[in-house]
Short mmCIF file of C-alpha atoms in Angstrom, two decimals:
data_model
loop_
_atom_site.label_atom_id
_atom_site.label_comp_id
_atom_site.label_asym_id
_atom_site.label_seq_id
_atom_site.Cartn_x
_atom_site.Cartn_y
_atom_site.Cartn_z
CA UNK A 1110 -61.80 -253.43 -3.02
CA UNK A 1111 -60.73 -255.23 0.17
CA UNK A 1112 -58.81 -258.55 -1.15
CA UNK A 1113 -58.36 -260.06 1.89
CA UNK A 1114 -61.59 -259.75 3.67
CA UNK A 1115 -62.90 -263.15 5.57
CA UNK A 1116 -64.36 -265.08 3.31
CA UNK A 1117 -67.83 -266.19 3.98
CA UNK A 1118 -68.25 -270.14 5.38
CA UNK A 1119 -69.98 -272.58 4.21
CA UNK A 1120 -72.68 -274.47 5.83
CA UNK A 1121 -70.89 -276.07 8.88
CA UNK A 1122 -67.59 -274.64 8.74
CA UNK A 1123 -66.08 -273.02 11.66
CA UNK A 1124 -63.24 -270.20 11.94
CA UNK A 1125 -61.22 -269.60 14.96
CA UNK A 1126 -62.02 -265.49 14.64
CA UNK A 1127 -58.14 -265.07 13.69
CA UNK A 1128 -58.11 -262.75 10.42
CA UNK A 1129 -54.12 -262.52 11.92
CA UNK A 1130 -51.82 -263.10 8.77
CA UNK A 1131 -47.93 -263.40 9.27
CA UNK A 1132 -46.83 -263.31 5.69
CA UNK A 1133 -47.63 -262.40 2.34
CA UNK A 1134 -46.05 -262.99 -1.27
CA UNK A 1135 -44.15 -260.41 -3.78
CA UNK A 1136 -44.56 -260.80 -7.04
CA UNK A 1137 -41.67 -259.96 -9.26
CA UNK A 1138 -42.86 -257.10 -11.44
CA UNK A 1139 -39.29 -257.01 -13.57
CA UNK A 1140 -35.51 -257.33 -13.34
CA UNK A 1141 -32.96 -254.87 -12.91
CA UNK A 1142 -29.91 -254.90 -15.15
CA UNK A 1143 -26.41 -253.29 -13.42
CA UNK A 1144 -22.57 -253.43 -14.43
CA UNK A 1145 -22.22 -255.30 -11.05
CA UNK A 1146 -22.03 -258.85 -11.91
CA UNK A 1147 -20.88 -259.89 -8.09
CA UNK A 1148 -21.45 -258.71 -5.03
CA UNK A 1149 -17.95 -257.52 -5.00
CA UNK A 1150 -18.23 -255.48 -6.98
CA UNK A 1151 -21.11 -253.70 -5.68
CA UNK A 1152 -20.75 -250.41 -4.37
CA UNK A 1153 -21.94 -250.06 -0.85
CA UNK A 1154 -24.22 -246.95 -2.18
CA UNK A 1155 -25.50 -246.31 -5.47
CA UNK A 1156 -24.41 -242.56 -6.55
CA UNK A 1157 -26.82 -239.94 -8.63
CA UNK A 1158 -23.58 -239.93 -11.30
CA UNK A 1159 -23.14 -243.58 -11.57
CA UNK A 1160 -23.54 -245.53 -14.32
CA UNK A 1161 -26.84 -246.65 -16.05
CA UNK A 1162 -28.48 -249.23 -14.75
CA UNK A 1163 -32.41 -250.71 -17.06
CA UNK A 1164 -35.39 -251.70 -14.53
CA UNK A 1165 -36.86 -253.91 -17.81
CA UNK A 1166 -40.59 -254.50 -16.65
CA UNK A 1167 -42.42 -257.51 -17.46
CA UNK A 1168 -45.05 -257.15 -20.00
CA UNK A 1169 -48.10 -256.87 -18.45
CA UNK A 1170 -46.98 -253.84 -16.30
CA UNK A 1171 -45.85 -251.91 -19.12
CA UNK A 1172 -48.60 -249.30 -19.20
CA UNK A 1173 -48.49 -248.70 -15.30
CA UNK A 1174 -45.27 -246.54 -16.43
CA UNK A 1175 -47.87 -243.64 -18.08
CA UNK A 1176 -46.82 -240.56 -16.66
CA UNK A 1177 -43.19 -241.61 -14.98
CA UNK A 1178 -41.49 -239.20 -17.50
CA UNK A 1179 -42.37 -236.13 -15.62
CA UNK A 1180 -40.47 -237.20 -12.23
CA UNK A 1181 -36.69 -236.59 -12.42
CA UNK A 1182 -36.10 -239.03 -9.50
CA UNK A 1183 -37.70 -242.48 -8.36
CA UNK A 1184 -37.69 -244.58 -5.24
CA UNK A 1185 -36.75 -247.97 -6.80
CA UNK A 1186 -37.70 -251.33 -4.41
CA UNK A 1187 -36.21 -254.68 -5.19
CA UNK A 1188 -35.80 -258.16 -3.82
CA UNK A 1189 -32.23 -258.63 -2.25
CA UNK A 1190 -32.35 -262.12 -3.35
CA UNK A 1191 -29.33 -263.35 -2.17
CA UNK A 1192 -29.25 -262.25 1.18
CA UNK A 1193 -29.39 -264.45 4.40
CA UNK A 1194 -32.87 -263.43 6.26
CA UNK A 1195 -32.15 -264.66 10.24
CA UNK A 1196 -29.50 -262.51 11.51
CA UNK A 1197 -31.24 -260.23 14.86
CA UNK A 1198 -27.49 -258.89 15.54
CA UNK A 1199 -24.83 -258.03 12.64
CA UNK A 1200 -20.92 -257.59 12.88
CA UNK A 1201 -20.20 -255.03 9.84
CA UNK A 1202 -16.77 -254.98 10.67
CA UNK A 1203 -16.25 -258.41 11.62
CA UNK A 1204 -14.65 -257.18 15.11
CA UNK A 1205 -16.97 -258.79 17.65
CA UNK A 1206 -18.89 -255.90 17.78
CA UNK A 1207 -22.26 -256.24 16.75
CA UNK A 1208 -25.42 -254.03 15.92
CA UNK A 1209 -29.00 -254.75 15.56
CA UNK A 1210 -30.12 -255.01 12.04
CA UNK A 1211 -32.72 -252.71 12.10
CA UNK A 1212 -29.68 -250.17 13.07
CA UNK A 1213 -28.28 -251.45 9.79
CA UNK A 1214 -28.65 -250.88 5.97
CA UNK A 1215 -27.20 -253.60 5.42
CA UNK A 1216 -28.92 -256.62 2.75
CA UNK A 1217 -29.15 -258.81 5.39
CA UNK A 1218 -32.74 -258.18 6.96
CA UNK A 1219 -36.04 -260.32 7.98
CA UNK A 1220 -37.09 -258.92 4.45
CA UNK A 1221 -34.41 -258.27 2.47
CA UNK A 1222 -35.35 -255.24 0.40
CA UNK A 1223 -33.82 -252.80 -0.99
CA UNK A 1224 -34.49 -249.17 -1.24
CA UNK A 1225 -32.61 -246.72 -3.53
CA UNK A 1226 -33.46 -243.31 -5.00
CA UNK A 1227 -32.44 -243.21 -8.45
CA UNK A 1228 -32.11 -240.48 -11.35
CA UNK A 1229 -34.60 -241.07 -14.40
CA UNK A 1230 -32.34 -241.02 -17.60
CA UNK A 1231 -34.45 -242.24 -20.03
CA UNK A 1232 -37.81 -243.85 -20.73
CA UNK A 1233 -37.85 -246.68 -23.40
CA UNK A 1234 -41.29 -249.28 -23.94
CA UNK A 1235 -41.64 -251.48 -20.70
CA UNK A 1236 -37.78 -250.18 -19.89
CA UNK A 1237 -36.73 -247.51 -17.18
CA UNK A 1238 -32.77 -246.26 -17.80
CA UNK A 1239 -31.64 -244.98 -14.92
CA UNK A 1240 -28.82 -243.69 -12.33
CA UNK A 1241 -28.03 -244.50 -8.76
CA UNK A 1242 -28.50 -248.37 -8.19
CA UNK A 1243 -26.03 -250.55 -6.09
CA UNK A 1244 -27.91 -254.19 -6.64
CA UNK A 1245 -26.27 -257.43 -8.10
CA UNK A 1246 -27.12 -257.46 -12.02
CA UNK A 1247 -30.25 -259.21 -12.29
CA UNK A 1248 -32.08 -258.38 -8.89
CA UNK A 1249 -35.69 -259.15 -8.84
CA UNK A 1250 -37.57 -255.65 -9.05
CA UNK A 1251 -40.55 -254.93 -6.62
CA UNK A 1252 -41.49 -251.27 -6.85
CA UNK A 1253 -41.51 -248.14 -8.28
CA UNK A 1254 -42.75 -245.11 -6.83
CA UNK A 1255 -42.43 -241.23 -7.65
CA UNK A 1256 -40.25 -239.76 -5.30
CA UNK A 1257 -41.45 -238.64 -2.06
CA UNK A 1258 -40.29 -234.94 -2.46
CA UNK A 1259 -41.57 -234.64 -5.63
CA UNK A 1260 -44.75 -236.26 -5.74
CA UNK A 1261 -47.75 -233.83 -4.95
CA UNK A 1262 -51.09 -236.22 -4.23
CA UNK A 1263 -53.50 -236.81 -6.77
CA UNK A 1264 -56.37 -237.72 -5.04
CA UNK A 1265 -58.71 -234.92 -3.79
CA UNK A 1266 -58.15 -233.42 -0.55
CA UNK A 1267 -59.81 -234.66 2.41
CA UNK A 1268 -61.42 -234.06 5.70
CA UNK A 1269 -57.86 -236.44 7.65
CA UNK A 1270 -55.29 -233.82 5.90
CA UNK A 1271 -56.35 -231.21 7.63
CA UNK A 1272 -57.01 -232.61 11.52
CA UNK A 1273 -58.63 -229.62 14.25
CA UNK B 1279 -25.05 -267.55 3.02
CA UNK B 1280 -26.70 -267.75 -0.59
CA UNK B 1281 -30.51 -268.87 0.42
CA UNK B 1282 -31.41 -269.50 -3.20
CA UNK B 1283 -28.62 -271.74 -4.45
CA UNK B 1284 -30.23 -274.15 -6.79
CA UNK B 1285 -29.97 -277.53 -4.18
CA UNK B 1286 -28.11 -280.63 -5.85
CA UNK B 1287 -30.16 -283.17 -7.37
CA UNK B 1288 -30.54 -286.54 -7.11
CA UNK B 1289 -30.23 -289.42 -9.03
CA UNK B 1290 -32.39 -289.22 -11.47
CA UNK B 1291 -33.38 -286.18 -10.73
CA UNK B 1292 -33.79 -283.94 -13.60
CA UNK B 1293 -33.82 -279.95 -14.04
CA UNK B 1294 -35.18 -277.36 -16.46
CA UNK B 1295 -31.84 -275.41 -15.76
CA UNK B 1296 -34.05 -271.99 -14.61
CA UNK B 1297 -33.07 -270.28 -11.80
CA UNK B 1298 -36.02 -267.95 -11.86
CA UNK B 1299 -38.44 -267.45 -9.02
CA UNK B 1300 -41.24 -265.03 -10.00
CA UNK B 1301 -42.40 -264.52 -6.01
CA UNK B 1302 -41.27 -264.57 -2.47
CA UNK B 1303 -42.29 -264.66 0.66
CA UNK B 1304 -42.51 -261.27 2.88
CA UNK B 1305 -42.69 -262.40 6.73
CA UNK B 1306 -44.25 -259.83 8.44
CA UNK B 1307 -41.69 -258.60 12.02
CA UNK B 1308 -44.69 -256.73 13.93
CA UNK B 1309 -47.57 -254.46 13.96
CA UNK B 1310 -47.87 -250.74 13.18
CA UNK B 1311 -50.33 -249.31 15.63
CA UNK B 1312 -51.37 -245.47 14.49
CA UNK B 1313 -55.01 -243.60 15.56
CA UNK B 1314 -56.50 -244.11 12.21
CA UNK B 1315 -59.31 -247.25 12.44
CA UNK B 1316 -60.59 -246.42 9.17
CA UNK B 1317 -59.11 -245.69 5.88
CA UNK B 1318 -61.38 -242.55 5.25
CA UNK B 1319 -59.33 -241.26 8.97
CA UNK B 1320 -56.46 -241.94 7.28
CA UNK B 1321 -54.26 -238.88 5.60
CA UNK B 1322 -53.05 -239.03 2.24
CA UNK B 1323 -49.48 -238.18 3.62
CA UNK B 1324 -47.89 -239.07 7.28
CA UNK B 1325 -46.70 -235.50 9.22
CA UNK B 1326 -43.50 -235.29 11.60
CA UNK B 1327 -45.16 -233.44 13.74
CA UNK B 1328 -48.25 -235.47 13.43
CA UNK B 1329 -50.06 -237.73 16.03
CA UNK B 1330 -47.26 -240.47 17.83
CA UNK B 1331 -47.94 -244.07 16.35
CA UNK B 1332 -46.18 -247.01 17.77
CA UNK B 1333 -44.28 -249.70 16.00
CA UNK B 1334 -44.82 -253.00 17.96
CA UNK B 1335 -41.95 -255.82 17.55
CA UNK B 1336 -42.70 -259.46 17.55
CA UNK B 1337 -40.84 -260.96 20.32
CA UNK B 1338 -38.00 -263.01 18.09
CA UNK B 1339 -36.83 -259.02 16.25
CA UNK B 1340 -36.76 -257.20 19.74
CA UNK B 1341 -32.62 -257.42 19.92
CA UNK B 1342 -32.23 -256.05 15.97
CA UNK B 1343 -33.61 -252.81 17.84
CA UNK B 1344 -30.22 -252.58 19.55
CA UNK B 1345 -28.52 -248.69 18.74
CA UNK B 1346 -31.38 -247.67 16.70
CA UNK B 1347 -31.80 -245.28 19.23
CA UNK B 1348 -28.86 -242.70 17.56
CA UNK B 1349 -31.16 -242.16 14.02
CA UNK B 1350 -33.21 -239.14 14.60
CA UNK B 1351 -35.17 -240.42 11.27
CA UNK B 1352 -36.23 -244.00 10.04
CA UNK B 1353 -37.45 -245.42 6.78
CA UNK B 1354 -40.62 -247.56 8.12
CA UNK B 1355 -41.87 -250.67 5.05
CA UNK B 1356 -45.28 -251.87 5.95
CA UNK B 1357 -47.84 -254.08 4.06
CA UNK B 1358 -51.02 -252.15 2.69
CA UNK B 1359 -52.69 -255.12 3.61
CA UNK B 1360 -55.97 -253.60 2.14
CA UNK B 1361 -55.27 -252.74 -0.92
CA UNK B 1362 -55.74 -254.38 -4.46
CA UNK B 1363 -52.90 -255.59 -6.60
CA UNK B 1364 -53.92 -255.21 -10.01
CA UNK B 1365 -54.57 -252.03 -11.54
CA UNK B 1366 -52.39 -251.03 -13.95
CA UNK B 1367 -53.75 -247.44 -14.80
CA UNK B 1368 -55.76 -245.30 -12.21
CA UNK B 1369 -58.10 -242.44 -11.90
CA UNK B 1370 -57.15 -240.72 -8.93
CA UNK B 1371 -59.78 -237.76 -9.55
CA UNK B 1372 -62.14 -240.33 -10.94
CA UNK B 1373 -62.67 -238.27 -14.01
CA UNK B 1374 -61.76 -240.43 -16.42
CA UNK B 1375 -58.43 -239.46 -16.75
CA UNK B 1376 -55.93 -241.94 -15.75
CA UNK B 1377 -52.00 -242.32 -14.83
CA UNK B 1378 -49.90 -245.36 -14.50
CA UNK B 1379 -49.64 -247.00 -11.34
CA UNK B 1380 -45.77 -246.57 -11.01
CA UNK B 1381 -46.61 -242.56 -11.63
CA UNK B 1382 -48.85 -242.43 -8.48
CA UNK B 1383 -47.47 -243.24 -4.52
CA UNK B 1384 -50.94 -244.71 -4.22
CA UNK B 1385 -51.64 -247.34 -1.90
CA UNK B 1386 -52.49 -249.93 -4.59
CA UNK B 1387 -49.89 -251.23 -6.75
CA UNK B 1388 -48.67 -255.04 -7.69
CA UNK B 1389 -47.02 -255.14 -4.12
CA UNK B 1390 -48.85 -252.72 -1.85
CA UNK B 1391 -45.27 -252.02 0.41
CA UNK B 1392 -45.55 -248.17 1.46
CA UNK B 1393 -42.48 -246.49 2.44
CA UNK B 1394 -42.88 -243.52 4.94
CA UNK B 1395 -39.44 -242.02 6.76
CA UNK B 1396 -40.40 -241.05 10.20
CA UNK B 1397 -39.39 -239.40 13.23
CA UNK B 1398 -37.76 -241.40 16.49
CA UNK B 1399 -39.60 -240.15 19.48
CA UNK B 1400 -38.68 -242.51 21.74
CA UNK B 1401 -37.60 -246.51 22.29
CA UNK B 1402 -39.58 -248.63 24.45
CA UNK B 1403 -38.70 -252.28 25.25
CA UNK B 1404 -39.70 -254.11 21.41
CA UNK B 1405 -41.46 -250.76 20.68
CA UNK B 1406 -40.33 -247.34 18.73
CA UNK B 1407 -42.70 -244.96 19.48
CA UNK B 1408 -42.31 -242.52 16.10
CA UNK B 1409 -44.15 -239.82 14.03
CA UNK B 1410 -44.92 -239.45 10.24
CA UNK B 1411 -47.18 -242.55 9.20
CA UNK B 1412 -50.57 -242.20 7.96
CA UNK B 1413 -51.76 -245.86 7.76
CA UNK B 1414 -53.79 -247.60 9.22
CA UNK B 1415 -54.31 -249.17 12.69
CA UNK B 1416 -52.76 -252.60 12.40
CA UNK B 1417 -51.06 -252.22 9.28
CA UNK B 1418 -48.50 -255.36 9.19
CA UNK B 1419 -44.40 -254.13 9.64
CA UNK B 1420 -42.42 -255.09 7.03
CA UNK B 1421 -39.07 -253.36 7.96
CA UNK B 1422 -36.65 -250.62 9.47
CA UNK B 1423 -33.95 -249.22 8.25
CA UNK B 1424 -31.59 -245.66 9.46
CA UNK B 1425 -32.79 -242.93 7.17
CA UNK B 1426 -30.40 -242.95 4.23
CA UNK B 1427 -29.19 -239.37 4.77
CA UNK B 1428 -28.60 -239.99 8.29
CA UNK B 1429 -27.04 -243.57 7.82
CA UNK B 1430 -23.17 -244.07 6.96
CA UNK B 1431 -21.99 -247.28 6.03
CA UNK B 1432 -20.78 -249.58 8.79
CA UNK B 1433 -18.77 -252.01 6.33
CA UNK B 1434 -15.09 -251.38 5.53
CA UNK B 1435 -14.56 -249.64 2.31
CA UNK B 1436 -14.06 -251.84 -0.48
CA UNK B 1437 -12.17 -251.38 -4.65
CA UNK B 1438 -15.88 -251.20 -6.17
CA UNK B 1439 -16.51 -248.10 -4.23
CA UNK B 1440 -13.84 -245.39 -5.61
CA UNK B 1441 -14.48 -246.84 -9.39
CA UNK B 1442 -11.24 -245.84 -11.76
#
């Protein structure tokens, strides 16, 4: 279960105790289509009443959409891919004044992803139609996820949800 | 400003023409430190008025902290760090009856990134002290952001956002 347990050494080999890891990789698990071809003409939010947008999956997560039909709204993660990653202090107004980015929604972020909420529309194969994005047409898609609200657990209840 | 511009080649030099990357690279911006050491400890969903957990900065994102302090509520990212990356259908019940991975908020997915919106308690130099996260001790911090109900946008208002 645990994929990044220490490996075992080898005869003479020697670690340094660190099991510290400072990074770790996405993989791409589709690509979102939108009207918004630049970033000007991206909305600053994505609205519930917008227009449709396709999260088309790549083929081997296809079947890990079983079930999505019965949620009416999604939390949608992608890969703001053409966002700068250094900036510690943003001006959103351009007016000297400046704010820290995790005070910010802004793309422009040490991981630049992107959170939205959408509205399920439609199900198609391997294809999710739905309402509510603000991404660049072609943004590499990261997650999906029931919504918070209307998720209830599926895993049996345990002895940590209910602490003395 | 555009990270991933394809760079220019050089003499000789010849390309496929694909822009696609199918990965990238999440750097992890601190540590999430929370009273569960084990994952049975853990709940299956963070409370606001649960325990306080502590979100510990590395030293180079302390100033993109600067007026988070005015969100009552964040959005926390973090890095299941623990969990596999390849199931596709799962039995949450284990009875043989399964659901698609995008169905479930389960920890394991293709990119294990869990998204919990907590509650500010308090700031500390390179530390928010917040409640409402049920992972576990250590889990790596992948972001902050302003709730999104909380959060209004700092840019100036642009055509794309009153479409005709």
């Amino acid at each position: 279960m645990e994929q990044n347990k220490t490996p075992e050494l080898r005869s003479g080999e020697v670690s340094n105790g660190s099991e510290v890891q400072n990074d770790a990789t996405v993989q791409f698990i589709g690509t979102i289509r939108t009207p918004y071809t630049s970033r000007d003409l991206c909305p600053r939010q994505g609205k519930l009443d917008g227009p449709d947008c396709r999260l088309e999956l790549f083929a081997q997560w296809h079947a890990a959409l079983t079930g999505i039909e019965k949620f009416e709204h999604l939390d949608v993660l992608y890969w703001l891919h053409q966002s700068r990653r250094d900036l510690v202090l943003q001006s959103p107004r351009d007016n000297g004044q400046t704010i820290g980015t995790f005070a910010l929604r802004s793309p422009v972020r040490p991981n630049p992803i992107g959170v939205s909420r959408v509205r399920l529309i439609r199900v198609e194969p391997g294809i999710l139609v739905v309402k509510g994005l603000d991404c660049l047409d072609k943004t590499p898609l990261v997650d999906i996820k029931p919504s918070r609200c209307e998720f209830t657990s599926q895993a049996p209840e345990k002895a940590a949800d209910t602490p003395l």
